[in-house]
Amino acid sequence: MNYGSFSPDGREFIISEPRTPRPWFNYIWNGEYTGLISHTGGGFSFCASPRDNRVTRMRYNSLPWDRPGRYVILKDLETGKFWSLSWAPTLDLAYDRYECRHGQGYTQITTEIFGIRAQITYFVPNQINAEVWRVQLTNLSNRDRPLEVYSFVELVMGNALNDLINQPNDKHFTDIHFDPSSQALVATRRYWVLNRGVSVKQPNMDWQYQVHFHQTLPISGFDGSLDRFIGRWRSEANPIAIEHSQMGNSEITAGDPVVALQSRVELAAHQSLDFAVVLEITPKNQSPQLIQNSLAVDLLDQLFQDLHQKWRQYLSHIHAETPHPQFNLSINIWNPYQAAVTFDMARNAGYYHGGLLFGNGIRDQFQDILGMVIAEPARVRSRLLQALKFQFQDGSTLHNFFKFTQTGEKTNHSDTPLWIPFGIVEYLNETGDFSILDQQVAFYDQGQGSVYDHLIQAITYVLSNLSDRGMQKIRNGDWNDTLDYIGPEGKGETVWGTCFLGYILQKVFPLLRHLNDQMHLAEFEQAYEHLQQVLNQFCWDGAWYVRAFRDDRSVVGSHQDPQGQIFLNAQSWAVISGLATPERAKMAIASCVQHLSTPYGMQIVSPSYTQVEDNTGLISRCVPGKKENGAVFNHASSWFVLAAILNNQIELAWQVYEQMLPANSAFDRDRYEVEPYVFAEYVTSPDHPTQGQASHSWLTGTAVWMLRIGLDYILGLRPQLGGMVIDPHIPAAWQRVRVQRKFRGKLIDLTIHNSQGLNSGVQSLRVNGKQLQGNFLHLDPETENLTVEVELGK
Ligand code: NOJ
């Protein structure tokens, strides 16, 4: 089954059959207030932190998966029947129509049943920490309809982990009352478990917020007690208050919290009714901005228009017209949209990242800027400055952090510090804003330094902790979190990490030259050359590079191993870093093609581990074919695309890129299961019986890398410190491509002519009608926009 398809303009994914293999989610958020919303209205909300400041509840490990949610239920007072406007939780009824549209920052569900059409649109306004459920009802029947409207959502208010593990105690601090003046339920908690993890010792503080819940109809009843509203031995599918049309008007000072409101309306034949439900969170001493008696829905509609405007603006930075509609759809809309989600969420709160454990990953955060920096560099600048605060004076970093507590773990993953220079250089390439380098930022432990100091310290830290033969030590893992027991004694080495270090060194050379920092340039160039020598002396296995060396120097990722023989990342990054010799680069890529190709992209390792190896780590405990143990791990697969491009194997690169596009890898949606409009972290490889099944949709580094590989390398607009390189690498079948890309306040309008059916090579380049030597655009401050015509040729 297909379950849905894109709208003609590509901006919405329209789900037409609600029984999808899994809940298909969207995000509604403004950078602070965030909701996950499934196509049935399920999902939860939080403000700034999904662990520490959860607003509404998710019932983990329950079936169906997306309960509870944000529900509006209608009751027909003539028949006594009641139904949800979002299908769940009353899904056993025969709906005449169901449609869910996931768009940028909103989800709209339309249903028809019992002669009533209902449309509910969920969104979060740009500047206000609130969620709006905007409803339109239409009476399709010929008679007047007396109805009741019930809206409700379960609350957490505070620490979501505590709600999960200590709810019977946690419910002694809730407080909900009905405020007659605003006609809203006002909920709070007199206790906030804002600690660093699970702990017996508890802090002594107030939850500093209030939740206000309002329905823009005359209120006829309310409940703050979940027990009272739902009733005994019932669920959200059949609350007793709705069945008996009898709200308890319960206000609680202890108990499981819900906010539930009831209104009675009369809907005349063929008439429509507009109303909204609004949930807003404010600090305790502040009044809400939206919640008030007689709130006008027009105001909310204006906020919805503002939201559209924000997304139009965000998506206006890239527009590609290639002969490949799915590529266009991805690069113009859904890929940048997903990148905006990962920028704010990192790996923090998704449906497969429960928002309880991880916080924001440093390595993830510094990669996730790659998408947002094109459209909103100022936000990226401030995010970089925040994230740098988690770096220690010696250059090492926390691995992850939580916003409220400003805490995290120092896990000693070997790659984490090196993502700092990565992010800073990418920011500079996009913006040319060198002023950030002078900005002072405190170190996490002591002292402070400029952003440039932070950058240099990160590299220096890694360079001063190399193994005795000059490779990067793996310590507790590298990018691959599951290679976590290779070097417990601190001697094991990572080949991928060695390449990554080489890549980072190379990445900062132009900056060091620009700043005339000859001392570091000389030091880093020498280090790079040494890595080149070491990689090629110790790490070549005959047809590919090995992946790692254990403390005792035994090898991981060799043809001599019965399992885990060849790892994708070691090959890709030997090429990306420029450390591989040209001949070995070619062989390494050929070996990947031979051993790691699947219909969905490239497997991360093969053969997948079937026997546990205690001295390798978690990878070998995971079932074969899933996650890091041999799945098509899209993040890694995208790097292979980049490596193939850099190795001038453009058709190969394109083949893998195309396979990975969600529209393709999700071609069998029942098998694929998760959302077909965004990249998933992994697709199960043929090493597992469920091959083709994907998981961990939305929150994956794949999003930004696929976006930037598509934009920078395939379409070929690659920002650098001094301007923009134009260097396309397109499939030979593409004869003409047009790309518009905003860059440093200008619009570059590029047309690529490929009459000879080539893959790359800029034969001639004209800018605003004038022939230019080379393929580098220095941005003339006088020129507003640049019309660029490129002819590919040898
Ligand atoms: C998911 C993690 O969030 C990411 O940081 C890591 O690099 C990959 N897993 C690979 O292990």
GROMACS .gro file of C-alpha atoms and ligand atoms in nm, residues 346-347 353 358 361 363-364 367 399 413 415 419 478-483 569 604 627-628 633 635 639 681 696 699-701, ligand 1:
model
   41
  346ALA     CA    1   1.993   1.717   1.715
  347ARG     CA    2   1.924   1.356   1.827
  353HIS     CA    3   1.485   0.920   2.033
  358PHE     CA    4   2.078   1.204   2.526
  361GLY     CA    5   2.507   1.572   2.098
  363ARG     CA    6   2.917   1.607   1.729
  364ASP     CA    7   2.561   1.610   1.602
  367GLN     CA    8   2.716   1.889   1.186
  399HIS     CA    9   2.989   1.454   2.434
  413HIS     CA   10   3.454   0.959   2.208
  415ASP     CA   11   3.599   1.232   1.725
  419TRP     CA   12   3.353   1.849   1.500
  478ASP     CA   13   3.451   0.732   1.736
  479TRP     CA   14   3.171   0.848   1.507
  480ASN     CA   15   3.062   0.486   1.523
  481ASP     CA   16   2.938   0.471   1.881
  482THR     CA   17   2.925   0.094   1.871
  483LEU     CA   18   3.298   0.040   1.826
  569ASN     CA   19   3.371   0.474   0.662
  604ILE     CA   20   2.813   0.027   0.681
  627LYS     CA   21   2.187  -0.021   1.296
  628GLU     CA   22   2.567   0.000   1.294
  633PHE     CA   23   2.341   0.349   0.775
  635HIS     CA   24   2.477   0.897   0.733
  639TRP     CA   25   2.977   0.997   0.291
  681GLU     CA   26   1.896   0.677   1.021
  696HIS     CA   27   1.499   0.615   1.344
  699LEU     CA   28   1.687   1.266   1.350
  700THR     CA   29   1.994   1.167   1.157
  701GLY     CA   30   2.304   1.342   1.028
  795NOJ     C1   31   2.378   0.798   1.621
  795NOJ     C2   32   2.446   0.908   1.696
  795NOJ     O1   33   2.355   1.005   1.732
  795NOJ     C3   34   2.553   0.968   1.612
  795NOJ     O2   35   2.615   1.072   1.683
  795NOJ     C4   36   2.650   0.858   1.578
  795NOJ     O3   37   2.757   0.913   1.509
  795NOJ     C5   38   2.581   0.750   1.501
  795NOJ     N1   39   2.474   0.700   1.582
  795NOJ     C6   40   2.673   0.634   1.462
  795NOJ     O4   41   2.706   0.554   1.569
   0.00000   0.00000   0.00000
